[in-house]
Amino acid sequence: QNYPLYIRSVPIENELKFHYMVHTSLDVVDEKISAMAKALVDQRELYLGLLYPTEDYKVYGYVTNSKVKFVMVVDSSNTALRDNEIRMFRKLHNSYTDVMCNPFYNPGDRIQSR
Amino acid sequence: MEWRRSYGRAPKMIHLESNFVQFKEELLPKDGNKALLTFPFLHIYWTECCDTEVYKATVKDDLTKWQNVLKAHSSVDWLIVVVENDAKKKNKTNILPRASIVDKIRNDFCNKQSDRCVVLSDPLKDSSRTQESWNAFLTKLRTSLLMSFTKNLGKFEDDMRTLREKRTEPGWSFCDYFMVQEELAFVFEMLQQFEDALVQYDELDALFSQYVVNFGAGDGATWLTFFCQPVKSWNGLILRKPIDMEKRELIQRQEATLLDLRSYLFSRQCTLLLFLQRPWEVAQRALALLHSCVQELKLLEVSVPPGALDCWVFLSCLEVLQRIEGCCDRAQVDANIAHTVGLWGYATEKLKSLGYLCGLVSEKGPNSEDLNRIVDLLAGLGAERPETANTAQSPYKKLKEALSSVEAFEKHYLDLSHAAIEMHTSIGRLRSAKFVGKDLAEFYMRKKSPQKAEVYLQGALKNYLAEGWALPITHTRKQLAECQKHLGQTENYLQTSSLLASDHHLTEDERKHFCQEILRFADRQTDSPGQRIILPLHCFAQLRDLHFTPSTAVVHVGGVLSVEITLCSQMPIPVHVEQVAISVHFSIEKNNYRKTAEWLTKHKASNGVINFPAESPPCPTPQSQLPAPELYEVFERSPSDNSLNTTGIICKNVHMLLRRQESSPALETSSGVALDDGAHVLKCSGVTLEPGANRLTFRTQAREPGTYTLRQLCASLGPVCFVVPHLYPPVQYDVYSQEPQLRVEPLADSLLAGIPQKVKFTVTTGHYTVKNGDSLQLSNAEAMLILCDAENRAVIYSNAREKASDVLLRVQSSDKVTSISLPAAPAYHVIEFELEVLSLPSAPVTGGESGVLGMTESQRKHKDSRSAGHCMATAEHKVSIDCPWSIYSTVIALTFSVPFRTTHSLLSAGTRKYVQVCVQNLSELDFELSEGSLVGPDSSADLQLVPLNTESPQRIYSKQSVFFVWELKWTREPPPSLRCHFSVGFSPASGGQLSIPLKPYTYEFQVENFFTLYNVRAEILPPSGMEHCRTGSLCSLEVTITRLSDLLEVDKDEALTESDEYFSTKLMYEVVDNSSNWAVCGKSSGVISMPVAARATHRVHMEVMPLFAGYLPLPDVRLFKYLPHHSAHSSQLDADSWIESDGLSVDKHVDDQPDGGRSRAGAHPAPGGEHRGLPMPRLQALPPGQVVNASVGAQVLVVPSRDDHVLEVSVT
């Protein structure tokens, strides 16, 4: 299941491009996940690392144990975010867990953010 | 040679190459010379000198000079080789001992370092000595060389680090440093330590990147500005040469641009990686490099002509790819597509953007401006490198060709794209493949070949739809719409348009545009009828719910059914729809089509609203299409001890869930939608659908009975039809036809006879229309009156139980027929009215005769009442009704219950007789009784019935009884039987004025044998000498039976015996004490012969003993007629009754009369002889009227016996 649960892009103007980008990046995510499954490591590293670089952006991936995928696209010239992706993903993962804990959330629905 | 290095680095086997150069002083390194490769590591002085003279004269000076030079350059690595030649030795006689020269040299130069002088003896001879000396020399040479090398390398590295540490100083130049570190890399490469060499380059790379980043952060190094010069050449990476000297020189001269530096650096890295057999890393690094170069140029704000970078990247990509392909075989390349595919994609992308930039993609071809740009770009490429000039497929040639003409560009672009798509697909990166495909489609669209583009767009769209990516869906659809428009696929175009018009991700204007497209098409095609375009409705509007009126969705033939649907329009603007139609499938269900309204109403639980699930949500989530897993717990217990073996959960619908996901259903195709032209169509014309929810109402008149299933919903817009092919969940309505019906039912639970009762008439008109003048003809039953009330009103209800009207009802009664004129009522209505009926007691209820038969009669009643509780006597009246809609009469039976039950009894007091009549009210109503009267058969003067009752009306409450008593008086000898007629007027106690006089309630009965014949008197006397009876002591009981009359008619029976005008009859007496107060001692019964004459008396004495103290009632004395056996009077009795009548003591049952059968046995005692062969006498109870027990109610005082001291104490 590779339908989007939540997509948000800042700034908004090039949203379409990012959607395409995230979507294509799922290819690599899938690839990495299957490679990991083959490796049969007990303690799986959730962070997938750089999925693929593009000219202007870096795409990072993260997948939970329940195969919920997080993909982050970062402007590659943005050095402030450099090497902090893991922390970002952890935060994201926590937020996602919070959402899942919400009894009013129906798993599989699009996630709304305020 | 083993190489041990400082800093604990692992020893490695290295191969050190060395050149032998003739010593020149200029070659000695000057201070600050960084060239390591040409560095003289070891200086060797060769001498052949054999004699001391020569040595002293020339060689020594020379050596000293050489040593001084070396010292001056602080070079400590030297070696002196003395070549000894035997031949020379022999020629010269005055030779010194051989060792002397060597020793001399050692003494002169090699102070402390004697090993720095090596003797090489007879080098050209082949002897063991020569061999040995060669070996010693070479070992020495190697060691010295290595030592020197290590020392110098260490020094070099230190110098390099020092230089690097100085990088913050203003004058520091990266290029200089680059050359230094590269020297080191070269050395490692020479040593075949590619890993180490690569590290050097990587360090340089990282250092440079860091500077660029810092520059971006505002921390600019002055030397970097040099790299910021505008890019003038973009000839791509050169990877075919191990060292690109051209670029290297540029760097050395500090003239390199950023691209030059990067190119050179990467070419070196690439070379080393290839040496290391890691071609895939090259690909990965290449991609990263290209990206970072582009980034760096941006960061450093280097001015780059448009397209130049694209050229550079494109060339570089291809160069890298070709380089990799060049060093790997096909299979390897295929296996590692994952690494190279990025480059392919990147190259494709760049070529695409070049194409767009240079107008090579447009239909018309490049214009002059574009051509200028192409020329500029080509100029920037420079000339082709000599090393690739001969290869046909060089990147340079490709790019040049691609830029030269539109056709060539197309060819190259397609080649690349297809290659990229193929690669993506082959490694399973379907999404990326689709993405490239979409670009390709865009290209095709530019090239005006939409038919080629469509495939790719459809493919991509399918992928996005399957995974629910809303924005890409919208975008791709938009492209697809354009494509379809060009292709003239009207149907598909309109469908896509409608989807787009309803897409919330588009702007309002775009949505309006697509909506207008549809409308325009619809308008344009109106004049040419013919083919219709059928599209699924869900993209245009959504059916939300459907509502039937009446809500049961059941309607009678001719009735009006309206269906209200909520259609949620997805269009951004109001749309005028010419017609909305629901086609209906009609079916006659054989068994069901006669369902009545009631039945259907009962069975259809819904409230008439059917909700439809959102058919195609704007963003379909694949998960929602899957059914929820149905999980069940499973417990498996072992059969032996019922312990739990296995537990778990199973999924019952695995087959649904784990089914292979078909490549997602073709949502965009409409081929499957067929317009169903059913005969039955619900229509609604000229509707304007506003954006959002719209309510549409369809009205239809039901015609044929049956079930109508709504099949399709179709909104037509000119030739465009939006269709819901199948309405799900299925919706249907039923039309029924009903025969007219008449129902007559009592208003209350049961009808009571004798008083006016209301009966409800219900006429269900069904399909019959009641006209004015239609009437119901009731043929009157004899004993039932239909009371015609002027105030009768009929209410007409519609089918849905809504009151339609209220009409006065006319009822005309003749003596035979009552005619009720029905009010006019349309079909499928209900007419209800009430009539009062009165059941006349057709025949007076006959009570039983007294005596034997009377008893049996009452007993039969008894039996009935016992079997069915206190039920009332009923009378059924049949009324036949002629209905106007039928030629047959309807016969209706009405059952009336008699509210009273009457019993009578004869009471005697000596010879005085009383008749008591008990009226029991069985109904729920209270009644008022009045004018009770009892009349004898012939009101002769000699028999009088004197009422002892009140005159005033009496109220008889529900379930209560009222008693009436009359005294019977006679003057003459009374007849053996008396027929009486009881009547009492009654009216409901609560009822108001009654319209008609009510008939009184009557009861006829017969009293027989009411004349008293015998008087029985019992007396108990205390024992003689005692005042009172005592318990436990015997007393005497004296029974006196006295005949009161002479021979009467009633005495004439079998018991009467006649002898000499003297009649006597046999009687049997019996003393019974039912209450166990007395113990009868001795014979308790006996037969006496009673003379039939007045005042004849018979006395019987017997002993009784009181068992208790106190006032005790006397024991009963019963009297029976004792009939002799008479064989002729045999009766058919079963053995049971025969046994019961066996013996005398049995006969007390007769009095108790518990059962009809037994009493009959008593009444007609069986002649036992027939069964036993022994004649038995029979007993017959005297009718109660003939015996008077004079001592009934008398009591005797019994005192307790004196010696009764026993006190029973029970302790528990």
JSON list of N, CA and C in Angstrom, two decimals, chain A residues 28-75:
[
{"chain": "A", "resi": 28, "resn": "VAL", "atom": "N", "xyz": [12.57, 3.21, -4.64]},
{"chain": "A", "resi": 28, "resn": "VAL", "atom": "CA", "xyz": [13.81, 2.94, -3.93]},
{"chain": "A", "resi": 28, "resn": "VAL", "atom": "C", "xyz": [13.51, 2.41, -2.55]},
{"chain": "A", "resi": 29, "resn": "VAL", "atom": "N", "xyz": [12.47, 2.96, -1.95]},
{"chain": "A", "resi": 29, "resn": "VAL", "atom": "CA", "xyz": [12.09, 2.47, -0.62]},
{"chain": "A", "resi": 29, "resn": "VAL", "atom": "C", "xyz": [11.78, 0.99, -0.70]},
{"chain": "A", "resi": 30, "resn": "ASP", "atom": "N", "xyz": [10.98, 0.64, -1.69]},
{"chain": "A", "resi": 30, "resn": "ASP", "atom": "CA", "xyz": [10.63, -0.77, -1.85]},
{"chain": "A", "resi": 30, "resn": "ASP", "atom": "C", "xyz": [11.89, -1.61, -2.02]},
{"chain": "A", "resi": 31, "resn": "GLU", "atom": "N", "xyz": [12.76, -1.09, -2.86]},
{"chain": "A", "resi": 31, "resn": "GLU", "atom": "CA", "xyz": [14.00, -1.82, -3.13]},
{"chain": "A", "resi": 31, "resn": "GLU", "atom": "C", "xyz": [14.77, -2.06, -1.83]},
{"chain": "A", "resi": 32, "resn": "LYS", "atom": "N", "xyz": [14.85, -1.00, -1.07]},
{"chain": "A", "resi": 32, "resn": "LYS", "atom": "CA", "xyz": [15.65, -1.10, 0.16]},
{"chain": "A", "resi": 32, "resn": "LYS", "atom": "C", "xyz": [14.98, -2.02, 1.16]},
{"chain": "A", "resi": 33, "resn": "ILE", "atom": "N", "xyz": [13.69, -1.94, 1.22]},
{"chain": "A", "resi": 33, "resn": "ILE", "atom": "CA", "xyz": [12.98, -2.80, 2.18]},
{"chain": "A", "resi": 33, "resn": "ILE", "atom": "C", "xyz": [13.19, -4.26, 1.82]},
{"chain": "A", "resi": 34, "resn": "SER", "atom": "N", "xyz": [13.06, -4.54, 0.53]},
{"chain": "A", "resi": 34, "resn": "SER", "atom": "CA", "xyz": [13.19, -5.95, 0.15]},
{"chain": "A", "resi": 34, "resn": "SER", "atom": "C", "xyz": [14.62, -6.42, 0.37]},
{"chain": "A", "resi": 35, "resn": "ALA", "atom": "N", "xyz": [15.56, -5.51, 0.16]},
{"chain": "A", "resi": 35, "resn": "ALA", "atom": "CA", "xyz": [16.96, -5.88, 0.41]},
{"chain": "A", "resi": 35, "resn": "ALA", "atom": "C", "xyz": [17.15, -6.18, 1.89]},
{"chain": "A", "resi": 36, "resn": "MET", "atom": "N", "xyz": [16.48, -5.40, 2.71]},
{"chain": "A", "resi": 36, "resn": "MET", "atom": "CA", "xyz": [16.59, -5.60, 4.16]},
{"chain": "A", "resi": 36, "resn": "MET", "atom": "C", "xyz": [15.95, -6.90, 4.58]},
{"chain": "A", "resi": 37, "resn": "ALA", "atom": "N", "xyz": [14.82, -7.18, 3.98]},
{"chain": "A", "resi": 37, "resn": "ALA", "atom": "CA", "xyz": [14.12, -8.40, 4.33]},
{"chain": "A", "resi": 37, "resn": "ALA", "atom": "C", "xyz": [15.00, -9.60, 4.04]},
{"chain": "A", "resi": 38, "resn": "LYS", "atom": "N", "xyz": [15.77, -9.48, 2.95]},
{"chain": "A", "resi": 38, "resn": "LYS", "atom": "CA", "xyz": [16.65, -10.58, 2.60]},
{"chain": "A", "resi": 38, "resn": "LYS", "atom": "C", "xyz": [17.75, -10.74, 3.65]},
{"chain": "A", "resi": 39, "resn": "ALA", "atom": "N", "xyz": [18.17, -9.62, 4.14]},
{"chain": "A", "resi": 39, "resn": "ALA", "atom": "CA", "xyz": [19.28, -9.67, 5.08]},
{"chain": "A", "resi": 39, "resn": "ALA", "atom": "C", "xyz": [18.88, -10.33, 6.39]},
{"chain": "A", "resi": 40, "resn": "LEU", "atom": "N", "xyz": [17.61, -10.30, 6.68]},
{"chain": "A", "resi": 40, "resn": "LEU", "atom": "CA", "xyz": [17.08, -10.97, 7.87]},
{"chain": "A", "resi": 40, "resn": "LEU", "atom": "C", "xyz": [17.76, -10.49, 9.16]},
{"chain": "A", "resi": 41, "resn": "VAL", "atom": "N", "xyz": [17.79, -9.23, 9.27]},
{"chain": "A", "resi": 41, "resn": "VAL", "atom": "CA", "xyz": [18.37, -8.69, 10.50]},
{"chain": "A", "resi": 41, "resn": "VAL", "atom": "C", "xyz": [17.26, -8.52, 11.51]},
{"chain": "A", "resi": 42, "resn": "ASP", "atom": "N", "xyz": [17.55, -8.91, 12.72]},
{"chain": "A", "resi": 42, "resn": "ASP", "atom": "CA", "xyz": [16.53, -8.81, 13.75]},
{"chain": "A", "resi": 42, "resn": "ASP", "atom": "C", "xyz": [16.20, -7.37, 14.04]},
{"chain": "A", "resi": 43, "resn": "GLN", "atom": "N", "xyz": [17.23, -6.68, 14.42]},
{"chain": "A", "resi": 43, "resn": "GLN", "atom": "CA", "xyz": [17.01, -5.28, 14.76]},
{"chain": "A", "resi": 43, "resn": "GLN", "atom": "C", "xyz": [17.20, -4.48, 13.48]},
{"chain": "A", "resi": 44, "resn": "ARG", "atom": "N", "xyz": [16.10, -4.19, 12.86]},
{"chain": "A", "resi": 44, "resn": "ARG", "atom": "CA", "xyz": [16.17, -3.51, 11.59]},
{"chain": "A", "resi": 44, "resn": "ARG", "atom": "C", "xyz": [16.38, -2.01, 11.82]},
{"chain": "A", "resi": 45, "resn": "GLU", "atom": "N", "xyz": [17.23, -1.47, 10.99]},
{"chain": "A", "resi": 45, "resn": "GLU", "atom": "CA", "xyz": [17.41, -0.03, 11.05]},
{"chain": "A", "resi": 45, "resn": "GLU", "atom": "C", "xyz": [16.23, 0.60, 10.29]},
{"chain": "A", "resi": 46, "resn": "LEU", "atom": "N", "xyz": [15.53, 1.46, 10.99]},
{"chain": "A", "resi": 46, "resn": "LEU", "atom": "CA", "xyz": [14.34, 2.04, 10.37]},
{"chain": "A", "resi": 46, "resn": "LEU", "atom": "C", "xyz": [14.72, 3.09, 9.33]},
{"chain": "A", "resi": 47, "resn": "TYR", "atom": "N", "xyz": [15.83, 3.72, 9.58]},
{"chain": "A", "resi": 47, "resn": "TYR", "atom": "CA", "xyz": [16.23, 4.79, 8.70]},
{"chain": "A", "resi": 47, "resn": "TYR", "atom": "C", "xyz": [16.84, 4.20, 7.43]},
{"chain": "A", "resi": 48, "resn": "LEU", "atom": "N", "xyz": [16.34, 4.62, 6.32]},
{"chain": "A", "resi": 48, "resn": "LEU", "atom": "CA", "xyz": [16.81, 4.05, 5.07]},
{"chain": "A", "resi": 48, "resn": "LEU", "atom": "C", "xyz": [17.92, 4.88, 4.45]},
{"chain": "A", "resi": 49, "resn": "GLY", "atom": "N", "xyz": [18.11, 6.04, 4.96]},
{"chain": "A", "resi": 49, "resn": "GLY", "atom": "CA", "xyz": [19.16, 6.88, 4.41]},
{"chain": "A", "resi": 49, "resn": "GLY", "atom": "C", "xyz": [18.71, 7.59, 3.15]},
{"chain": "A", "resi": 50, "resn": "LEU", "atom": "N", "xyz": [19.69, 8.09, 2.48]},
{"chain": "A", "resi": 50, "resn": "LEU", "atom": "CA", "xyz": [19.40, 8.84, 1.26]},
{"chain": "A", "resi": 50, "resn": "LEU", "atom": "C", "xyz": [18.83, 7.88, 0.22]},
{"chain": "A", "resi": 51, "resn": "LEU", "atom": "N", "xyz": [17.66, 8.20, -0.25]},
{"chain": "A", "resi": 51, "resn": "LEU", "atom": "CA", "xyz": [17.06, 7.31, -1.25]},
{"chain": "A", "resi": 51, "resn": "LEU", "atom": "C", "xyz": [17.66, 7.58, -2.60]},
{"chain": "A", "resi": 52, "resn": "TYR", "atom": "N", "xyz": [17.49, 8.81, -3.03]},
{"chain": "A", "resi": 52, "resn": "TYR", "atom": "CA", "xyz": [18.23, 9.14, -4.22]},
{"chain": "A", "resi": 52, "resn": "TYR", "atom": "C", "xyz": [18.35, 10.65, -4.31]},
{"chain": "A", "resi": 53, "resn": "PRO", "atom": "N", "xyz": [19.45, 11.10, -4.82]},
{"chain": "A", "resi": 53, "resn": "PRO", "atom": "CA", "xyz": [19.63, 12.53, -4.91]},
{"chain": "A", "resi": 53, "resn": "PRO", "atom": "C", "xyz": [19.09, 13.04, -6.24]},
{"chain": "A", "resi": 54, "resn": "THR", "atom": "N", "xyz": [18.64, 14.21, -6.19]},
{"chain": "A", "resi": 54, "resn": "THR", "atom": "CA", "xyz": [18.34, 14.86, -7.45]},
{"chain": "A", "resi": 54, "resn": "THR", "atom": "C", "xyz": [19.19, 16.12, -7.49]},
{"chain": "A", "resi": 55, "resn": "GLU", "atom": "N", "xyz": [19.01, 16.86, -8.52]},
{"chain": "A", "resi": 55, "resn": "GLU", "atom": "CA", "xyz": [19.84, 18.03, -8.66]},
{"chain": "A", "resi": 55, "resn": "GLU", "atom": "C", "xyz": [19.67, 18.97, -7.48]},
{"chain": "A", "resi": 56, "resn": "ASP", "atom": "N", "xyz": [18.40, 19.16, -7.11]},
{"chain": "A", "resi": 56, "resn": "ASP", "atom": "CA", "xyz": [18.15, 20.21, -6.13]},
{"chain": "A", "resi": 56, "resn": "ASP", "atom": "C", "xyz": [17.74, 19.67, -4.77]},
{"chain": "A", "resi": 57, "resn": "TYR", "atom": "N", "xyz": [17.37, 18.42, -4.73]},
{"chain": "A", "resi": 57, "resn": "TYR", "atom": "CA", "xyz": [16.81, 17.93, -3.48]},
{"chain": "A", "resi": 57, "resn": "TYR", "atom": "C", "xyz": [17.45, 16.61, -3.09]},
{"chain": "A", "resi": 58, "resn": "LYS", "atom": "N", "xyz": [17.33, 16.37, -1.82]},
{"chain": "A", "resi": 58, "resn": "LYS", "atom": "CA", "xyz": [17.75, 15.06, -1.33]},
{"chain": "A", "resi": 58, "resn": "LYS", "atom": "C", "xyz": [16.51, 14.38, -0.77]},
{"chain": "A", "resi": 59, "resn": "VAL", "atom": "N", "xyz": [16.39, 13.14, -1.08]},
{"chain": "A", "resi": 59, "resn": "VAL", "atom": "CA", "xyz": [15.21, 12.40, -0.65]},
{"chain": "A", "resi": 59, "resn": "VAL", "atom": "C", "xyz": [15.67, 11.36, 0.37]},
{"chain": "A", "resi": 60, "resn": "TYR", "atom": "N", "xyz": [15.11, 11.47, 1.55]},
{"chain": "A", "resi": 60, "resn": "TYR", "atom": "CA", "xyz": [15.46, 10.52, 2.59]},
{"chain": "A", "resi": 60, "resn": "TYR", "atom": "C", "xyz": [14.26, 9.63, 2.90]},
{"chain": "A", "resi": 61, "resn": "GLY", "atom": "N", "xyz": [14.56, 8.45, 3.31]},
{"chain": "A", "resi": 61, "resn": "GLY", "atom": "CA", "xyz": [13.48, 7.52, 3.58]},
{"chain": "A", "resi": 61, "resn": "GLY", "atom": "C", "xyz": [13.60, 6.91, 4.96]},
{"chain": "A", "resi": 62, "resn": "TYR", "atom": "N", "xyz": [12.48, 6.46, 5.44]},
{"chain": "A", "resi": 62, "resn": "TYR", "atom": "CA", "xyz": [12.40, 5.89, 6.78]},
{"chain": "A", "resi": 62, "resn": "TYR", "atom": "C", "xyz": [11.19, 4.99, 6.75]},
{"chain": "A", "resi": 63, "resn": "VAL", "atom": "N", "xyz": [11.35, 3.82, 7.29]},
{"chain": "A", "resi": 63, "resn": "VAL", "atom": "CA", "xyz": [10.20, 2.92, 7.27]},
{"chain": "A", "resi": 63, "resn": "VAL", "atom": "C", "xyz": [10.05, 2.26, 8.64]},
{"chain": "A", "resi": 64, "resn": "THR", "atom": "N", "xyz": [8.83, 2.28, 9.12]},
{"chain": "A", "resi": 64, "resn": "THR", "atom": "CA", "xyz": [8.61, 1.70, 10.45]},
{"chain": "A", "resi": 64, "resn": "THR", "atom": "C", "xyz": [8.54, 0.19, 10.32]},
{"chain": "A", "resi": 65, "resn": "ASN", "atom": "N", "xyz": [8.47, -0.44, 11.46]},
{"chain": "A", "resi": 65, "resn": "ASN", "atom": "CA", "xyz": [8.41, -1.90, 11.44]},
{"chain": "A", "resi": 65, "resn": "ASN", "atom": "C", "xyz": [7.12, -2.40, 10.83]},
{"chain": "A", "resi": 66, "resn": "SER", "atom": "N", "xyz": [6.10, -1.55, 10.88]},
{"chain": "A", "resi": 66, "resn": "SER", "atom": "CA", "xyz": [4.85, -1.95, 10.27]},
{"chain": "A", "resi": 66, "resn": "SER", "atom": "C", "xyz": [4.76, -1.44, 8.84]},
{"chain": "A", "resi": 67, "resn": "LYS", "atom": "N", "xyz": [5.91, -1.13, 8.27]},
{"chain": "A", "resi": 67, "resn": "LYS", "atom": "CA", "xyz": [6.01, -0.75, 6.87]},
{"chain": "A", "resi": 67, "resn": "LYS", "atom": "C", "xyz": [5.26, 0.55, 6.54]},
{"chain": "A", "resi": 68, "resn": "VAL", "atom": "N", "xyz": [5.22, 1.41, 7.48]},
{"chain": "A", "resi": 68, "resn": "VAL", "atom": "CA", "xyz": [4.72, 2.75, 7.19]},
{"chain": "A", "resi": 68, "resn": "VAL", "atom": "C", "xyz": [5.92, 3.56, 6.76]},
{"chain": "A", "resi": 69, "resn": "LYS", "atom": "N", "xyz": [5.78, 4.18, 5.62]},
{"chain": "A", "resi": 69, "resn": "LYS", "atom": "CA", "xyz": [6.94, 4.83, 5.04]},
{"chain": "A", "resi": 69, "resn": "LYS", "atom": "C", "xyz": [6.89, 6.33, 5.27]},
{"chain": "A", "resi": 70, "resn": "PHE", "atom": "N", "xyz": [8.01, 6.84, 5.60]},
{"chain": "A", "resi": 70, "resn": "PHE", "atom": "CA", "xyz": [8.15, 8.30, 5.66]},
{"chain": "A", "resi": 70, "resn": "PHE", "atom": "C", "xyz": [9.17, 8.69, 4.61]},
{"chain": "A", "resi": 71, "resn": "VAL", "atom": "N", "xyz": [8.86, 9.68, 3.87]},
{"chain": "A", "resi": 71, "resn": "VAL", "atom": "CA", "xyz": [9.80, 10.17, 2.88]},
{"chain": "A", "resi": 71, "resn": "VAL", "atom": "C", "xyz": [9.94, 11.66, 3.10]},
{"chain": "A", "resi": 72, "resn": "MET", "atom": "N", "xyz": [11.18, 12.10, 3.10]},
{"chain": "A", "resi": 72, "resn": "MET", "atom": "CA", "xyz": [11.41, 13.51, 3.34]},
{"chain": "A", "resi": 72, "resn": "MET", "atom": "C", "xyz": [12.24, 14.04, 2.18]},
{"chain": "A", "resi": 73, "resn": "VAL", "atom": "N", "xyz": [11.80, 15.12, 1.63]},
{"chain": "A", "resi": 73, "resn": "VAL", "atom": "CA", "xyz": [12.54, 15.75, 0.54]},
{"chain": "A", "resi": 73, "resn": "VAL", "atom": "C", "xyz": [13.09, 17.06, 1.07]},
{"chain": "A", "resi": 74, "resn": "VAL", "atom": "N", "xyz": [14.38, 17.19, 0.95]},
{"chain": "A", "resi": 74, "resn": "VAL", "atom": "CA", "xyz": [15.02, 18.37, 1.54]},
{"chain": "A", "resi": 74, "resn": "VAL", "atom": "C", "xyz": [15.82, 19.06, 0.44]},
{"chain": "A", "resi": 75, "resn": "ASP", "atom": "N", "xyz": [15.74, 20.34, 0.43]},
{"chain": "A", "resi": 75, "resn": "ASP", "atom": "CA", "xyz": [16.56, 21.12, -0.48]},
{"chain": "A", "resi": 75, "resn": "ASP", "atom": "C", "xyz": [18.02, 20.79, -0.19]}
]
